[in-house]
Short mmCIF file of C-alpha atoms in Angstrom, two decimals:
data_model
loop_
_atom_site.label_atom_id
_atom_site.label_comp_id
_atom_site.label_asym_id
_atom_site.label_seq_id
_atom_site.Cartn_x
_atom_site.Cartn_y
_atom_site.Cartn_z
CA MET A 1 63.87 32.72 36.25
CA SER A 2 61.87 30.01 33.92
CA GLN A 3 65.11 28.79 32.42
CA LEU A 4 67.00 29.71 35.51
CA ARG A 5 64.73 26.79 37.34
CA SER A 6 64.71 24.96 33.44
CA ILE A 7 68.33 24.19 33.68
CA ALA A 8 68.73 23.30 36.95
CA TYR A 9 66.09 20.70 36.76
CA LEU A 10 67.61 19.46 33.62
CA ALA A 11 70.87 19.14 35.47
CA GLN A 12 68.90 17.45 38.79
CA PHE A 13 68.32 14.74 36.00
CA ALA A 14 70.72 14.44 34.88
CA PHE A 15 73.13 13.42 37.98
CA GLN A 16 69.66 11.38 39.43
CA ARG A 17 69.83 9.31 36.11
CA LEU A 18 73.88 9.60 36.54
CA ALA A 19 74.63 8.36 40.36
CA LEU A 20 71.51 5.70 39.41
CA ALA A 21 73.57 4.17 37.01
CA ILE A 22 77.31 4.89 38.84
CA PHE A 23 75.36 2.16 41.79
CA ALA A 24 74.19 -1.07 39.67
CA LEU A 25 77.79 -0.61 38.33
CA ALA A 26 79.51 -0.34 41.20
CA ALA A 27 76.94 -3.41 42.38
CA LEU A 28 77.46 -5.28 39.50
CA ALA A 29 80.99 -5.15 39.03
CA LEU A 30 81.76 -5.77 43.02
CA THR A 31 80.01 -8.75 43.09
CA GLY A 32 81.32 -10.51 39.53
CA ALA A 33 85.02 -9.89 41.17
CA SER A 34 83.78 -11.81 44.85
CA LEU A 35 82.54 -14.34 42.67
CA MET A 36 85.27 -14.54 40.78
CA ALA A 37 87.54 -14.38 43.84
CA ALA A 38 86.13 -16.82 45.61
CA PHE A 39 86.22 -19.90 42.37
CA GLY A 40 89.94 -18.19 42.22
CA LEU A 41 89.24 -17.28 38.76
CA TRP A 42 90.64 -13.61 40.30
CA ASN A 43 92.63 -12.36 43.91
CA TRP A 44 90.65 -10.88 46.30
CA VAL A 45 92.06 -7.21 47.26
CA SER A 46 94.36 -7.50 50.06
CA LEU A 47 94.30 -5.01 52.89
CA ASP A 48 96.83 -4.47 55.23
CA LEU A 49 94.51 -4.68 58.65
CA GLN A 50 95.65 -5.12 62.20
CA TYR A 51 93.52 -5.48 65.69
CA ALA A 52 94.84 -5.19 68.95
CA GLY A 53 98.43 -5.69 67.82
CA GLU A 54 97.88 -8.48 66.35
CA PRO A 55 97.06 -8.92 61.77
CA VAL A 56 94.00 -9.73 60.52
CA GLU A 57 94.33 -12.13 58.03
CA ASN A 58 92.40 -11.79 55.26
CA ALA A 59 91.34 -8.43 56.14
CA GLY A 60 90.76 -7.98 52.32
CA MET A 61 88.70 -10.48 51.73
CA TYR A 62 86.52 -9.00 54.17
CA ALA A 63 86.61 -5.96 53.35
CA GLN A 64 85.40 -6.49 49.77
CA LEU A 65 82.82 -9.27 51.19
CA ALA A 66 81.34 -6.51 53.01
CA LEU A 67 81.44 -3.65 49.98
CA THR A 68 79.41 -6.56 48.29
CA ALA A 69 76.81 -6.43 50.30
CA LEU A 70 76.45 -3.46 50.51
CA ALA A 71 75.93 -2.24 46.42
CA VAL A 72 74.17 -5.25 46.51
CA GLY A 73 71.81 -3.43 49.35
CA LEU A 74 71.86 -0.20 47.85
CA CYS A 75 70.29 -1.69 44.65
CA PHE A 76 67.11 -3.07 46.27
CA PHE A 77 66.30 1.09 46.40
CA LEU A 78 67.07 2.26 43.26
CA PRO A 79 63.48 0.73 42.29
CA THR A 80 62.01 2.90 45.57
CA ASN A 81 64.14 5.99 43.80
CA ARG A 82 63.01 5.92 40.38
CA ARG A 83 59.27 5.78 41.21
CA VAL A 84 59.81 8.61 43.14
CA MET A 85 61.01 10.57 40.96
CA GLN A 86 58.89 9.94 37.75
CA LEU A 87 56.38 10.98 40.82
CA GLU A 88 58.59 14.60 39.96
CA THR A 89 59.28 14.67 36.94
CA SER A 90 54.94 13.66 36.65
CA HIS A 91 54.27 16.73 38.79
CA ARG A 92 57.13 18.73 37.65
CA GLN A 93 55.00 18.86 33.59
CA PHE A 94 51.80 18.69 35.71
CA ASN A 95 53.01 21.79 37.10
CA VAL A 96 54.13 23.14 33.93
CA GLY A 97 51.18 22.24 32.06
CA MET A 98 49.48 24.61 34.65
CA GLN A 99 51.03 26.59 34.51
CA ASP A 100 50.63 27.26 30.17
CA VAL A 101 46.95 26.77 31.13
CA ALA A 102 46.47 29.99 32.98
CA ARG A 103 48.98 32.13 31.10
CA ALA A 104 46.38 31.32 28.33
CA TYR A 105 43.92 31.69 29.32
CA GLY A 106 44.69 35.24 31.26
CA MET A 107 45.65 36.40 27.53
CA VAL A 108 41.86 35.14 25.73
CA HIS A 109 39.78 36.53 28.86
CA ALA A 110 41.31 39.52 29.10
CA ALA A 111 40.51 39.73 24.99
CA ASP A 112 37.23 38.81 26.33
CA ARG A 113 36.78 40.86 28.71
CA ALA A 114 37.17 43.62 25.90
CA GLU A 115 34.48 42.21 23.81
CA THR A 116 36.87 40.69 21.44
CA PHE A 117 34.82 37.93 20.02
CA GLN A 118 31.42 37.76 19.16
CA MET A 119 29.95 34.74 18.50
CA SER A 120 27.08 33.19 20.49
CA SER A 121 27.44 29.32 19.76
CA GLU A 122 29.56 26.35 21.80
CA PHE A 123 31.46 25.41 18.91
CA ASP A 124 31.76 28.93 17.30
CA SER A 125 32.93 30.77 20.34
CA VAL A 126 35.59 28.04 21.24
CA ARG A 127 36.42 27.98 17.98
CA GLU A 128 37.18 31.83 17.78
CA ARG A 129 39.02 31.94 20.94
CA LEU A 130 41.25 28.88 20.11
CA ALA A 131 42.64 31.45 16.73
CA TYR A 132 42.39 34.25 18.37
CA LEU A 133 44.64 31.64 21.30
CA ARG A 134 46.51 30.37 18.25
CA ASP A 135 47.64 33.71 16.34
CA HIS A 136 49.03 35.37 19.65
CA PRO A 137 53.06 36.31 19.64
CA ASP A 138 53.29 35.48 23.43
CA LEU A 139 51.90 31.25 22.57
CA SER A 140 53.31 30.38 19.71
CA THR A 141 55.71 27.56 21.51
CA LEU A 142 52.49 26.16 23.08
CA GLU A 143 51.46 22.47 23.10
CA PRO A 144 47.02 22.70 20.94
CA ALA A 145 46.48 20.76 24.25
CA VAL A 146 47.06 24.06 26.22
CA LEU A 147 45.82 26.67 24.08
CA GLU A 148 41.98 24.03 23.65
CA MET A 149 41.97 23.69 27.96
CA ALA A 150 42.00 28.26 27.67
CA ALA A 151 39.50 28.39 24.50
CA GLN A 152 37.02 25.99 26.41
CA MET A 153 38.26 27.34 29.72
CA SER A 154 37.27 30.87 28.34
CA HIS A 155 33.79 29.85 26.74
CA VAL A 156 32.43 29.07 30.23
CA ALA A 157 33.98 31.86 32.05
CA ARG A 158 32.00 34.18 29.59
CA ASP A 159 29.31 35.43 31.38
CA LEU A 160 31.57 36.38 34.18
CA ALA A 161 33.73 38.04 31.45
CA GLU A 162 30.20 40.18 30.60
CA VAL A 163 30.01 40.86 33.71
CA TYR A 164 33.49 42.88 34.18
CA SER A 165 34.14 43.77 30.46
CA ASP A 166 35.97 47.09 30.22
CA GLU A 167 33.51 49.09 30.05
CA LYS A 168 31.17 48.43 32.47
CA LEU A 169 34.85 49.12 35.07
CA ALA A 170 35.30 51.80 33.24
CA ARG A 171 32.23 53.70 34.11
CA ALA A 172 32.72 52.24 37.52
CA ARG A 173 35.94 53.33 37.62
CA SER A 174 35.07 56.43 36.42
CA PHE A 175 31.79 57.23 38.83
CA LEU A 176 33.31 56.52 41.98
CA LYS A 177 36.09 59.45 40.56
CA GLN A 178 33.46 60.99 40.77
CA ARG A 179 32.13 60.66 43.69
CA GLN A 180 35.27 61.41 45.64
CA GLU A 181 35.33 64.83 43.71
CA GLU A 182 31.72 64.97 45.43
CA VAL A 183 33.48 64.54 49.06
CA GLU A 184 36.67 66.37 48.29
CA LEU A 185 34.31 69.50 46.86
CA PHE A 186 32.04 69.32 50.05
CA ASN A 187 34.62 68.27 53.26
CA SER A 188 35.93 71.86 51.15
CA ARG A 189 32.89 73.47 51.12
CA LEU A 190 32.28 72.66 54.39
CA ASP A 191 35.53 73.82 55.57
CA GLN A 192 34.88 76.83 54.41
CA ALA A 193 31.62 77.22 55.92
CA LYS A 194 33.50 76.49 59.97
CA SER A 195 35.91 78.69 58.44
CA ILE A 196 33.49 81.97 58.11
CA SER A 197 31.19 81.02 61.58
CA THR A 198 34.25 81.02 63.16
CA GLU A 199 35.08 83.89 62.42
CA MET A 200 31.47 85.60 62.54
CA LYS A 201 31.45 84.06 65.77
CA HIS A 202 35.16 86.11 66.78
CA TRP A 203 33.76 89.32 64.93
CA LEU A 204 30.28 89.02 67.09
CA HIS A 205 32.51 88.90 70.84
CA GLU A 206 34.28 91.96 69.63
CA VAL A 207 31.53 94.10 68.37
CA GLU A 208 30.06 93.00 71.67
CA LEU A 209 32.73 93.82 74.05
CA GLU A 210 32.97 96.85 72.49
CA GLU A 211 29.50 97.93 72.95
CA SER A 212 30.03 96.82 76.85
CA VAL A 213 33.24 99.46 76.95
CA ALA A 214 30.45 102.30 75.17
CA VAL A 215 28.17 101.44 77.98
CA ALA A 216 30.67 101.48 80.35
CA GLN A 217 31.67 104.71 79.32
CA LEU A 218 28.58 106.12 79.10
CA GLU A 219 27.51 105.01 81.77
CA ARG A 220 30.46 107.55 84.44
CA LEU A 221 30.06 110.14 81.77
CA ARG A 222 26.41 110.35 83.18
CA GLU A 223 27.86 109.74 87.21
CA GLU A 224 30.31 112.83 86.34
CA MET A 225 28.00 114.87 85.03
CA ARG A 226 24.74 114.80 88.21
CA GLU A 227 28.08 115.15 90.34
CA ILE A 228 28.85 118.07 88.33
CA MET A 229 25.46 119.54 87.59
CA PRO A 230 24.41 121.16 91.59
CA GLU A 231 27.67 122.95 91.01
CA ILE A 232 26.88 124.91 88.04
CA GLY A 233 23.83 125.90 89.13
CA LEU A 234 21.70 123.39 87.01
CA GLU A 235 18.56 121.69 88.69
CA ARG A 236 17.88 117.95 87.68
CA VAL A 237 14.64 117.14 86.59
CA VAL A 238 12.80 113.21 85.66
CA GLN A 239 10.82 113.85 83.14
CA THR A 240 8.12 111.79 83.96
CA GLN A 241 3.90 112.66 82.54
CA ALA A 242 2.98 115.73 85.22
CA PRO A 243 -1.33 116.13 85.63
CA ALA A 244 -2.71 118.31 83.68
CA THR A 245 -3.16 122.07 85.03
CA ASN A 246 -3.64 125.57 83.42
CA ARG A 247 -1.07 126.58 85.64
CA LYS A 248 1.76 127.88 82.65
CA PRO A 249 5.44 127.58 84.52
CA ASP A 250 7.54 131.10 85.40
CA PRO A 251 9.64 131.65 82.55
CA THR A 252 12.53 132.08 83.99
CA SER A 253 12.42 129.25 85.47
CA LEU A 254 13.36 127.16 83.32
CA ASP A 255 16.73 128.32 82.63
CA ASN A 256 17.64 126.20 85.20
CA ILE A 257 16.25 122.75 84.68
CA VAL A 258 18.01 119.81 83.14
CA ILE A 259 15.34 116.99 81.71
CA ASP A 260 16.64 113.92 81.78
CA LEU A 261 15.83 111.80 77.85
CA PRO A 262 15.08 107.99 78.35
CA PRO A 263 18.11 106.17 77.69
CA LYS A 264 17.94 104.07 74.15
CA ALA A 265 17.90 101.15 73.29
CA ALA A 266 21.86 100.13 72.49
CA GLU A 267 22.33 102.10 76.36
#
């Protein structure tokens, strides 16, 4: 992509210079022809032109003089156009230079984050970085001034490279990964606990429902037994705390007595 952009810039530069040369030569040729025709050394351009049905005399001379004036007038704009093209060229060169500096700085900063450089003094540090950039295979086509600027920028940003070194970033990523795994494990255990709690609630509800059914059946059975007892000749006696007496009950009367026991706790 960069090569295509460079080819386009080169073609634009060439065509702009060619257009300037054509305008200048046309203006010079028309001016010389008009001057020579005015002094009788050259013939005016012949042009058959009619206006309102009548031929216009010397129409070719007027057309030639108009073209000459137009060409000479355009020549006054050529210096301005030339300055604009120079500004565009310098701006383009500046952009290309800054891109090269940014690319070189990115590479040397990445090496600095990997703790490649060990020198502490400014001179040795810049020299070490400059040597690294010169030996880099992807930066062999850059100018020495660009490499030197990138090395100086890397030396200024060495504290930033130390703070965000690859080792510290890897340790931070590992810590965050462990925290994320712990959160995922906690969430899984929390989901498991929720499912167990839901299951226990459902189980408790079923047990209570079965107990209530059993109690209802027992009560219905008691009611049925209370209705059947008089019919079969049994007497229902509620067990209470009898007063102390020396009179013994009649053994023959105990056969027809049913004693109600206190209900159990489950009832």
